[in-house]
Amino acid sequence: MNETYQQESLFSAIADIQRRKILHLLQAGEMSVSEINQHFDFSGATLSHHLSILKKADLVRVRRQGQHRIYTLNMSAVEQLMLFMNKLFGAKEDEKQ
Amino acid sequence: MNETYQQESLFSAIADIQRRKILHLLQAGEMSVSEINQHFDFSGATLSHHLSILKKADLVRVRRQGQHRIYTLNMSAVEQLMLFMNKLFGAKEDEKQ
DNA sequence: TAGATATTTAGATGGTAATCTAATTATATG
DNA sequence: CATATAATTAGATTACCATCTAAATATCTA
């Protein structure tokens, strides 16, 4: 079980509670940066930093819309993460493999 | 979705690649500290440190056997973690909920 | 009981990560 | 075009974390 860089970046990405909150927010639907920011106390720069880490892990995708950037949750990265977790722990993972 | 201290400690525990390797090793069966240590380069003190973090997260359990301490993977904590991940990402989690 | 082995604890160090303010880039609009 | 708004980037600071060596604790055995 050698981990790829991609897997490592996934685990680092979800290690922070603020980033997990961001991911959970996006689960309900896409959001602009300022909309996301309404749910947090920290500065916009800090949010930008967290978003860049989530982007690098490919957990979120961005598109531009005027002045705004719209972030969406990338479910295929989420699925990849869950698959890897199942392998890691040797879980059954509903008999699919 | 407010996280408990327990959940926070689970995510911190799996954030480190060495601890993920330990968990994966234990997935094959219980092991003493020195057996685990054969798979790593770092010092026994460092291993002990990692094991204590896994213990605090309740991902592993320990019992004494003479001079040895035998570590086992606690699958119910693993399951709890997977359930929480599913909630976090809004995944289907094989229709159980 | 003395010494060997197994493991943990204490304390120190270097590196990384989260956060901040200020500056920069990009876009929209009067 | 000038200014306002949205978001990122740069640079600094602080806190935390992985690791180390040395010391302590616990158990076994000669």
CSV table of C-alpha atoms in Angstrom, one decimal, chain B:
chain,number,residue,atom,x,y,z
B,1,MET,CA,-22.7,19.4,11.5
B,2,ASN,CA,-20.7,20.2,14.6
B,3,GLU,CA,-17.8,18.0,15.1
B,4,THR,CA,-17.1,16.3,18.4
B,5,TYR,CA,-13.7,16.2,20.0
B,6,GLN,CA,-13.6,12.5,19.1
B,7,GLN,CA,-14.1,13.2,15.4
B,8,GLU,CA,-11.5,15.9,15.4
B,9,SER,CA,-9.0,13.4,17.0
B,10,LEU,CA,-9.8,10.8,14.4
B,11,PHE,CA,-9.0,13.1,11.5
B,12,SER,CA,-5.8,14.3,13.2
B,13,ALA,CA,-4.8,10.7,13.8
B,14,ILE,CA,-5.2,9.7,10.1
B,15,ALA,CA,-3.5,12.9,8.9
B,16,ASP,CA,-0.1,11.5,9.2
B,17,ILE,CA,1.2,9.0,6.7
B,18,GLN,CA,3.2,7.0,9.3
B,19,ARG,CA,0.1,6.5,11.4
B,20,ARG,CA,-1.9,5.4,8.3
B,21,LYS,CA,0.9,2.8,7.7
B,22,ILE,CA,0.6,1.6,11.3
B,23,LEU,CA,-3.2,1.3,10.9
B,24,HIS,CA,-2.8,-0.6,7.7
B,25,LEU,CA,-0.3,-3.0,9.3
B,26,LEU,CA,-2.7,-3.7,12.1
B,27,GLN,CA,-5.4,-4.4,9.6
B,28,ALA,CA,-3.6,-7.7,9.0
B,29,GLY,CA,-3.7,-8.6,12.7
B,30,GLU,CA,-2.5,-7.6,16.1
B,31,MET,CA,1.2,-6.7,16.7
B,32,SER,CA,3.6,-5.8,19.4
B,33,VAL,CA,5.3,-2.5,19.4
B,34,SER,CA,8.7,-4.1,18.4
B,35,GLU,CA,7.0,-6.0,15.6
B,36,ILE,CA,5.5,-2.8,14.3
B,37,ASN,CA,8.8,-1.0,14.7
B,38,GLN,CA,10.5,-3.4,12.2
B,39,HIS,CA,8.5,-1.8,9.5
B,40,PHE,CA,9.8,1.7,10.2
B,41,ASP,CA,13.0,3.7,10.3
B,42,PHE,CA,12.3,6.1,13.1
B,43,SER,CA,13.0,5.6,16.8
B,44,GLY,CA,11.0,3.7,19.3
B,45,ALA,CA,10.1,6.9,21.0
B,46,THR,CA,8.6,8.3,17.8
B,47,LEU,CA,6.6,5.1,17.3
B,48,SER,CA,5.4,5.3,20.9
B,49,HIS,CA,4.3,8.9,20.2
B,50,HIS,CA,2.3,7.8,17.1
B,51,LEU,CA,0.7,5.0,19.0
B,52,SER,CA,-0.4,7.3,21.7
B,53,ILE,CA,-2.2,9.5,19.2
B,54,LEU,CA,-3.9,6.5,17.7
B,55,LYS,CA,-4.9,5.4,21.2
B,56,LYS,CA,-6.4,8.8,22.1
B,57,ALA,CA,-8.5,8.6,18.9
B,58,ASP,CA,-9.5,5.1,20.0
B,59,LEU,CA,-8.4,3.7,16.6
B,60,VAL,CA,-6.2,1.2,18.4
B,61,ARG,CA,-6.5,-0.8,21.6
B,62,VAL,CA,-3.6,-2.2,23.7
B,63,ARG,CA,-3.2,-5.0,26.0
B,64,ARG,CA,-0.2,-6.2,28.0
B,65,GLN,CA,1.5,-9.5,27.4
B,66,GLY,CA,4.6,-9.9,29.5
B,67,GLN,CA,7.1,-7.2,28.5
B,68,HIS,CA,5.2,-6.7,25.3
B,69,ARG,CA,2.2,-4.5,24.5
B,70,ILE,CA,0.0,-5.8,21.8
B,71,TYR,CA,-1.8,-3.3,19.6
B,72,THR,CA,-5.0,-4.1,17.7
B,73,LEU,CA,-7.1,-2.1,15.3
B,74,ASN,CA,-10.4,-0.9,16.7
B,75,MET,CA,-12.8,-1.5,13.8
B,76,SER,CA,-15.7,0.2,15.5
B,77,ALA,CA,-13.8,3.5,15.5
B,78,VAL,CA,-13.0,2.9,11.9
B,79,GLU,CA,-16.7,2.4,11.1
B,80,GLN,CA,-17.5,5.6,13.0
B,81,LEU,CA,-15.0,7.5,11.0
B,82,MET,CA,-16.4,6.2,7.7
B,83,LEU,CA,-20.0,7.1,8.7
B,84,PHE,CA,-18.9,10.6,9.6
B,85,MET,CA,-17.1,10.9,6.3
B,86,ASN,CA,-20.2,9.9,4.5
B,87,LYS,CA,-22.2,12.6,6.3
B,88,LEU,CA,-19.5,15.2,5.7
B,89,PHE,CA,-19.6,14.7,2.0
B,90,GLY,CA,-23.3,13.7,1.7
B,91,ALA,CA,-22.4,10.4,0.1
B,92,LYS,CA,-25.0,7.7,-0.3
B,93,GLU,CA,-23.2,5.2,2.0
B,94,ASP,CA,-24.9,2.2,0.5
B,95,GLU,CA,-28.5,3.3,1.2
B,96,LYS,CA,-28.3,2.4,4.9
B,97,GLN,CA,-29.4,5.9,6.0
